[in-house]
């Protein structure tokens, strides 16, 4: 997820932990405890993204693809990150150091907030189509939630408004609230949201504002429930979308084996979905990837109304389901390229929907077919370069096409 979402999640965590603790007998220490918990939650919920400093270890694009969401996005390496975060706070923040030294309850709460913040970062990153591999080295496979868009205004609106309304000082409180409400409006103006999505977000903000007037953290609890409800709705909608895709595939590729169906939700919209499919026809020695877009309620929102910026279709498209692209390839050719080109072999430790055109490999989860994106690897031009190192040993998402676990010719 984007770092605004991670920050808001961490701040909400810190606020909840502080409210769950008994009131501190010393008001000044109580204010310090709250500030330390808020900072711990926000920092811990962003800390795993420090792996961006590792991306220069490999030439582009492999450095970003293989080292971002890499080791720091695993449960094992969360432990030294927690130690580093708390160590820095101890050294650089005298108030936090005194609090941890003299208050066992606060010390345990800070430790728990740091650990939960790390876990929440991995959990929210899991929700989208990009994926994580949190159980490395026991399990190096990428895991994908495929239910929430990587930048989701529902989280901004719900958590942002709830937290902003708890800020002391009227001017600052309403300024921050206005900024949180401006974000979905800007998203709508940029063509990323439908009218219905924008109205739904503004209604959500109004409900949270009313709950916040009751005090006692009611607004924040309402926001958290709303976020959890949204994730649940997206999960159900994603399941329905997969069933629709399977039915459509059975018609256009009868007898093929469905290997994967990456789903990408539209922002704040459980009805519109972009998707890819990866299939193979082992008997023919071939595989195929497809892209499409669908609407779960074409009578309410047809695919023509899904925002074009995220894969919507022109008015001539059918209302409920549209194929957008197909690309086929030879299994033998794919495996031979992996064997003979070490750059491409390293790239396959990230790629989930590989498109091979004109000597370039692109994971087309992230762009229009034929267009380069951050994953594009000019493998043909790089063939003469030294093999990349160090290459993290993440599981290859398309090991099924590569014949991993099978006898290779």
Short mmCIF file of C-alpha atoms in Angstrom, two decimals, residues 27-368:
data_model
loop_
_atom_site.label_atom_id
_atom_site.label_comp_id
_atom_site.label_asym_id
_atom_site.label_seq_id
_atom_site.Cartn_x
_atom_site.Cartn_y
_atom_site.Cartn_z
CA UNK A 27 -0.63 14.23 32.93
CA UNK A 28 2.73 15.24 31.44
CA UNK A 29 3.91 11.61 31.33
CA UNK A 30 0.52 10.70 29.86
CA UNK A 31 0.97 13.17 27.00
CA UNK A 32 4.47 11.86 26.39
CA UNK A 33 3.20 8.28 26.35
CA UNK A 34 0.59 9.14 23.74
CA UNK A 35 3.13 10.91 21.52
CA UNK A 36 5.57 8.01 21.80
CA UNK A 37 2.90 5.45 20.95
CA UNK A 38 1.71 7.48 17.96
CA UNK A 39 5.25 7.85 16.68
CA UNK A 40 6.03 4.18 17.26
CA UNK A 41 2.93 3.08 15.36
CA UNK A 42 3.58 5.41 12.42
CA UNK A 43 7.27 4.53 12.15
CA UNK A 44 6.80 0.78 12.56
CA UNK A 45 4.08 0.78 9.94
CA UNK A 46 6.50 2.35 7.44
CA UNK A 47 9.79 0.78 8.50
CA UNK A 48 9.72 -2.22 6.10
CA UNK A 49 9.82 0.17 3.13
CA UNK A 50 13.36 1.13 4.10
CA UNK A 51 14.35 -1.73 1.81
CA UNK A 52 14.33 0.89 -0.94
CA UNK A 53 17.90 1.68 0.11
CA UNK A 54 18.83 -1.83 -1.10
CA UNK A 55 17.60 -1.36 -4.65
CA UNK A 56 21.02 -0.13 -5.95
CA UNK A 57 22.39 -3.61 -5.22
CA UNK A 58 21.12 -4.69 -8.67
CA UNK A 59 20.84 -2.80 -11.93
CA UNK A 60 17.37 -1.48 -12.82
CA UNK A 61 14.76 -2.79 -12.92
CA UNK A 62 15.90 -5.87 -10.96
CA UNK A 63 17.04 -3.87 -7.93
CA UNK A 64 13.55 -2.54 -7.28
CA UNK A 65 11.69 -5.69 -8.27
CA UNK A 66 13.71 -8.07 -6.12
CA UNK A 67 14.78 -5.95 -3.16
CA UNK A 68 11.64 -3.88 -2.58
CA UNK A 69 9.08 -5.86 -0.59
CA UNK A 70 12.03 -8.10 0.05
CA UNK A 71 13.73 -9.20 3.25
CA UNK A 72 12.35 -6.34 5.35
CA UNK A 73 8.86 -7.52 4.37
CA UNK A 74 9.24 -10.84 6.16
CA UNK A 75 8.29 -11.83 9.70
CA UNK A 76 11.81 -13.05 10.41
CA UNK A 77 13.44 -9.73 9.55
CA UNK A 78 10.74 -7.79 11.39
CA UNK A 79 12.57 -8.71 14.60
CA UNK A 80 15.79 -6.75 13.93
CA UNK A 81 13.70 -3.89 12.56
CA UNK A 82 11.79 -3.67 15.83
CA UNK A 83 15.08 -3.66 17.73
CA UNK A 84 16.48 -0.93 15.43
CA UNK A 85 13.38 1.25 15.74
CA UNK A 86 13.24 1.05 19.53
CA UNK A 87 17.00 1.51 19.78
CA UNK A 88 16.85 4.72 17.74
CA UNK A 89 13.99 6.04 19.84
CA UNK A 90 15.94 5.21 23.01
CA UNK A 91 19.02 7.05 21.76
CA UNK A 92 17.41 10.04 20.07
CA UNK A 93 14.31 10.77 22.17
CA UNK A 94 15.10 11.44 25.84
CA UNK A 95 11.41 11.58 26.78
CA UNK A 96 10.80 8.16 25.26
CA UNK A 97 13.89 6.79 27.01
CA UNK A 98 12.70 8.02 30.40
CA UNK A 99 9.25 6.62 29.76
CA UNK A 100 10.59 3.18 28.84
CA UNK A 101 12.98 3.19 31.79
CA UNK A 102 10.45 4.10 34.45
CA UNK A 103 7.11 2.72 33.25
CA UNK A 104 6.86 -1.00 32.61
CA UNK A 105 3.31 -0.76 31.26
CA UNK A 106 4.31 1.90 28.75
CA UNK A 107 7.43 -0.05 27.79
CA UNK A 108 5.39 -3.17 27.00
CA UNK A 109 2.83 -1.09 25.11
CA UNK A 110 5.55 0.50 22.97
CA UNK A 111 7.06 -2.91 22.19
CA UNK A 112 3.64 -4.32 21.26
CA UNK A 113 2.88 -1.29 19.07
CA UNK A 114 6.17 -1.68 17.21
CA UNK A 115 5.54 -5.38 16.58
CA UNK A 116 1.92 -4.87 15.50
CA UNK A 117 2.93 -1.98 13.26
CA UNK A 118 5.34 -4.24 11.37
CA UNK A 119 2.74 -6.98 11.01
CA UNK A 120 0.11 -4.49 9.82
CA UNK A 121 2.50 -3.23 7.14
CA UNK A 122 2.91 -6.75 5.76
CA UNK A 123 -0.82 -7.42 6.08
CA UNK A 124 -1.85 -4.32 4.15
CA UNK A 125 0.77 -4.95 1.46
CA UNK A 126 -0.68 -8.45 1.08
CA UNK A 127 -4.09 -7.06 0.16
CA UNK A 128 -3.16 -5.94 -3.36
CA UNK A 129 -1.94 -7.50 -6.58
CA UNK A 130 1.77 -6.76 -5.95
CA UNK A 131 2.22 -9.39 -3.22
CA UNK A 132 4.57 -10.25 -0.34
CA UNK A 133 6.45 -13.33 0.90
CA UNK A 134 6.23 -12.91 4.68
CA UNK A 135 7.21 -16.46 5.67
CA UNK A 136 10.65 -16.51 4.01
CA UNK A 137 12.89 -18.51 4.45
CA UNK A 138 10.39 -21.24 5.42
CA UNK A 139 8.26 -20.38 2.39
CA UNK A 140 9.67 -18.13 -0.34
CA UNK A 141 6.49 -18.00 -2.44
CA UNK A 142 4.81 -14.69 -3.26
CA UNK A 143 1.35 -14.36 -1.68
CA UNK A 144 -1.29 -12.07 -3.17
CA UNK A 145 -4.54 -10.77 -1.70
CA UNK A 146 -5.82 -9.32 -5.00
CA UNK A 147 -8.72 -7.50 -3.30
CA UNK A 148 -7.70 -3.85 -2.68
CA UNK A 149 -6.10 -1.34 -5.02
CA UNK A 150 -2.57 -0.35 -4.03
CA UNK A 151 -3.71 3.26 -3.40
CA UNK A 152 -7.08 3.17 -1.62
CA UNK A 153 -8.97 6.38 -0.70
CA UNK A 154 -11.30 4.48 1.64
CA UNK A 155 -8.42 4.09 4.10
CA UNK A 156 -7.38 7.73 3.69
CA UNK A 157 -10.91 9.00 4.26
CA UNK A 158 -11.92 6.74 7.13
CA UNK A 159 -8.72 6.78 9.17
CA UNK A 160 -7.60 10.25 8.10
CA UNK A 161 -10.83 12.00 9.08
CA UNK A 162 -11.11 10.08 12.37
CA UNK A 163 -7.54 10.95 13.37
CA UNK A 164 -7.74 14.56 12.18
CA UNK A 165 -10.83 15.20 14.29
CA UNK A 166 -8.89 14.19 17.42
CA UNK A 167 -6.17 16.79 16.90
CA UNK A 168 -6.21 19.49 19.60
CA UNK A 169 -6.62 22.98 18.26
CA UNK A 170 -9.63 23.90 16.15
CA UNK A 171 -7.77 25.45 13.22
CA UNK A 172 -5.32 22.59 12.80
CA UNK A 173 -8.06 20.01 13.31
CA UNK A 174 -10.25 21.34 10.52
CA UNK A 175 -7.28 22.02 8.25
CA UNK A 176 -6.21 18.36 8.46
CA UNK A 177 -9.79 17.20 8.02
CA UNK A 178 -10.09 19.34 4.91
CA UNK A 179 -6.90 17.85 3.49
CA UNK A 180 -8.19 14.33 4.07
CA UNK A 181 -11.42 15.21 2.25
CA UNK A 182 -9.55 16.93 -0.57
CA UNK A 183 -7.70 13.71 -1.44
CA UNK A 184 -10.71 11.80 -2.86
CA UNK A 185 -11.95 14.96 -4.59
CA UNK A 186 -8.56 15.27 -6.30
CA UNK A 187 -8.67 11.57 -7.21
CA UNK A 188 -12.06 12.12 -8.80
CA UNK A 189 -10.84 15.16 -10.74
CA UNK A 190 -7.92 13.10 -12.07
CA UNK A 191 -10.30 10.47 -13.42
CA UNK A 192 -9.48 7.76 -10.86
CA UNK A 193 -12.91 7.64 -9.17
CA UNK A 194 -16.53 7.45 -10.27
CA UNK A 195 -19.19 9.82 -8.97
CA UNK A 196 -20.66 7.03 -6.88
CA UNK A 197 -17.32 6.27 -5.26
CA UNK A 198 -16.75 9.95 -4.42
CA UNK A 199 -20.21 10.32 -2.89
CA UNK A 200 -19.68 7.14 -0.90
CA UNK A 201 -16.40 8.46 0.50
CA UNK A 202 -17.95 11.79 1.48
CA UNK A 203 -20.83 9.95 3.16
CA UNK A 204 -18.33 7.79 5.04
CA UNK A 205 -16.52 10.93 6.22
CA UNK A 206 -19.83 12.36 7.47
CA UNK A 207 -20.65 9.21 9.45
CA UNK A 208 -17.21 9.21 11.07
CA UNK A 209 -17.53 12.92 11.90
CA UNK A 210 -20.86 12.29 13.62
CA UNK A 211 -19.40 9.37 15.56
CA UNK A 212 -16.42 11.50 16.59
CA UNK A 213 -18.74 14.01 18.27
CA UNK A 214 -19.61 11.33 20.81
CA UNK A 215 -15.98 11.30 21.98
CA UNK A 216 -14.19 8.41 23.61
CA UNK A 217 -12.62 7.27 20.37
CA UNK A 218 -15.99 6.41 18.78
CA UNK A 219 -14.95 8.03 15.51
CA UNK A 220 -11.75 6.01 15.31
CA UNK A 221 -13.54 2.76 16.14
CA UNK A 222 -16.13 3.54 13.45
CA UNK A 223 -13.33 4.19 10.95
CA UNK A 224 -11.61 0.89 11.76
CA UNK A 225 -14.88 -1.02 11.44
CA UNK A 226 -15.52 0.70 8.11
CA UNK A 227 -12.05 -0.30 6.82
CA UNK A 228 -12.52 -3.90 7.92
CA UNK A 229 -15.98 -3.97 6.34
CA UNK A 230 -14.59 -2.59 3.09
CA UNK A 231 -11.89 -5.29 3.00
CA UNK A 232 -14.54 -7.95 3.62
CA UNK A 233 -16.74 -6.59 0.82
CA UNK A 234 -13.79 -6.55 -1.53
CA UNK A 235 -13.01 -10.16 -0.62
CA UNK A 236 -16.52 -11.30 -1.48
CA UNK A 237 -16.55 -9.22 -4.68
CA UNK A 238 -13.18 -10.67 -5.70
CA UNK A 239 -14.51 -14.20 -5.25
CA UNK A 240 -17.50 -13.40 -7.47
CA UNK A 241 -15.20 -11.86 -10.07
CA UNK A 242 -13.07 -15.02 -10.21
CA UNK A 243 -16.14 -17.15 -10.81
CA UNK A 244 -17.14 -14.91 -13.71
CA UNK A 245 -13.64 -15.06 -15.18
CA UNK A 246 -13.50 -18.87 -14.93
CA UNK A 247 -16.80 -19.11 -16.79
CA UNK A 248 -15.56 -16.80 -19.56
CA UNK A 249 -12.27 -18.68 -19.88
CA UNK A 250 -14.07 -21.97 -20.28
CA UNK A 251 -15.70 -20.53 -23.41
CA UNK A 252 -12.65 -19.00 -25.09
CA UNK A 253 -10.03 -21.58 -24.01
CA UNK A 254 -11.81 -24.88 -23.44
CA UNK A 255 -9.53 -27.56 -22.05
CA UNK A 256 -6.82 -25.15 -20.89
CA UNK A 257 -5.47 -25.22 -17.35
CA UNK A 258 -5.99 -22.02 -15.34
CA UNK A 259 -2.79 -21.27 -13.45
CA UNK A 260 -3.47 -17.82 -12.06
CA UNK A 261 -6.04 -15.00 -12.13
CA UNK A 262 -4.49 -11.80 -10.76
CA UNK A 263 -7.19 -9.30 -9.84
CA UNK A 264 -6.80 -5.56 -9.49
CA UNK A 265 -9.64 -3.70 -7.83
CA UNK A 266 -10.60 -0.20 -8.90
CA UNK A 267 -10.20 2.41 -6.14
CA UNK A 268 -13.19 2.54 -3.76
CA UNK A 269 -15.25 0.48 -6.17
CA UNK A 270 -16.17 -3.16 -5.43
CA UNK A 271 -18.05 -3.47 -8.75
CA UNK A 272 -15.25 -2.82 -11.27
CA UNK A 273 -12.28 -5.20 -11.62
CA UNK A 274 -9.31 -5.43 -13.97
CA UNK A 275 -7.83 -8.88 -14.25
CA UNK A 276 -5.28 -11.06 -15.95
CA UNK A 277 -5.32 -14.78 -16.60
CA UNK A 278 -2.45 -17.20 -17.09
CA UNK A 279 -3.28 -20.53 -18.70
CA UNK A 280 -1.42 -23.36 -20.32
CA UNK A 281 -2.22 -26.11 -22.74
CA UNK A 282 0.37 -28.67 -21.86
CA UNK A 283 -0.57 -30.98 -24.69
CA UNK A 284 0.14 -28.24 -27.22
CA UNK A 285 3.24 -26.99 -25.40
CA UNK A 286 1.89 -23.45 -25.18
CA UNK A 287 0.68 -20.91 -22.69
CA UNK A 288 -1.42 -17.75 -22.88
CA UNK A 289 -1.95 -14.60 -20.90
CA UNK A 290 -5.05 -12.47 -21.18
CA UNK A 291 -6.23 -9.14 -19.80
CA UNK A 292 -9.79 -8.00 -19.28
CA UNK A 293 -12.18 -5.89 -17.26
CA UNK A 294 -15.53 -6.80 -15.74
CA UNK A 295 -18.40 -5.31 -13.80
CA UNK A 296 -20.24 -7.30 -11.16
CA UNK A 297 -23.34 -5.10 -11.55
CA UNK A 298 -23.58 -3.96 -15.17
CA UNK A 299 -27.02 -2.50 -14.56
CA UNK A 300 -25.48 -0.12 -12.04
CA UNK A 301 -21.96 0.32 -13.45
CA UNK A 302 -21.03 -1.12 -16.81
CA UNK A 303 -17.42 -1.64 -17.78
CA UNK A 304 -17.73 1.52 -19.88
CA UNK A 305 -18.21 3.48 -16.64
CA UNK A 306 -15.22 1.96 -14.87
CA UNK A 307 -12.47 4.64 -14.76
CA UNK A 308 -10.41 4.39 -17.95
CA UNK A 309 -7.29 5.40 -16.01
CA UNK A 310 -7.46 1.99 -14.32
CA UNK A 311 -8.51 -0.19 -17.22
CA UNK A 312 -12.04 0.88 -18.07
CA UNK A 313 -13.29 0.33 -21.59
CA UNK A 314 -14.71 2.60 -24.31
CA UNK A 315 -18.47 2.92 -24.81
CA UNK A 316 -18.47 0.22 -27.50
CA UNK A 317 -17.53 -2.48 -24.97
CA UNK A 318 -20.11 -4.89 -23.54
CA UNK A 319 -21.65 -3.81 -20.26
CA UNK A 320 -20.52 -6.70 -18.08
CA UNK A 321 -17.29 -8.27 -19.37
CA UNK A 322 -14.66 -7.48 -21.97
CA UNK A 323 -11.43 -9.15 -23.06
CA UNK A 324 -8.76 -6.55 -23.85
CA UNK A 325 -5.62 -8.45 -24.83
CA UNK A 326 -4.22 -11.91 -25.51
CA UNK A 327 -0.63 -13.05 -25.89
CA UNK A 328 0.53 -16.59 -26.43
CA UNK A 329 3.88 -18.24 -26.17
CA UNK A 330 5.77 -21.50 -26.32
CA UNK A 331 6.57 -23.29 -23.07
CA UNK A 332 9.79 -24.57 -24.59
CA UNK A 333 10.76 -21.06 -25.69
CA UNK A 334 10.03 -19.60 -22.26
CA UNK A 335 12.05 -22.29 -20.50
CA UNK A 336 14.91 -21.97 -22.96
CA UNK A 337 15.06 -18.22 -22.41
CA UNK A 338 15.16 -18.74 -18.67
CA UNK A 339 17.98 -21.26 -19.05
CA UNK A 340 20.08 -19.14 -21.39
CA UNK A 341 19.53 -15.60 -20.07
CA UNK A 342 20.41 -15.03 -16.40
CA UNK A 343 18.90 -11.54 -16.42
CA UNK A 344 15.57 -12.98 -17.46
CA UNK A 345 15.92 -15.82 -14.98
CA UNK A 346 16.33 -13.30 -12.13
CA UNK A 347 13.36 -11.29 -13.43
CA UNK A 348 11.18 -14.38 -13.23
CA UNK A 349 11.53 -14.29 -9.44
CA UNK A 350 9.13 -11.35 -9.57
CA UNK A 351 7.04 -11.62 -12.74
CA UNK A 352 3.50 -12.92 -12.37
CA UNK A 353 2.06 -12.06 -15.81
CA UNK A 354 5.05 -12.09 -18.18
CA UNK A 355 4.67 -10.41 -21.56
CA UNK A 356 7.56 -10.88 -24.03
CA UNK A 357 7.62 -8.41 -26.91
CA UNK A 358 10.57 -7.26 -29.04
CA UNK A 359 13.27 -8.45 -26.68
CA UNK A 360 11.62 -6.92 -23.62
CA UNK A 361 9.91 -8.64 -20.71
CA UNK A 362 7.15 -6.75 -18.90
CA UNK A 363 4.84 -7.80 -16.10
CA UNK A 364 1.59 -6.46 -17.48
CA UNK A 365 -0.18 -6.41 -14.17
CA UNK A 366 0.93 -2.79 -14.07
CA UNK A 367 0.42 -1.22 -17.50
CA UNK A 368 -1.31 -1.32 -20.84
#
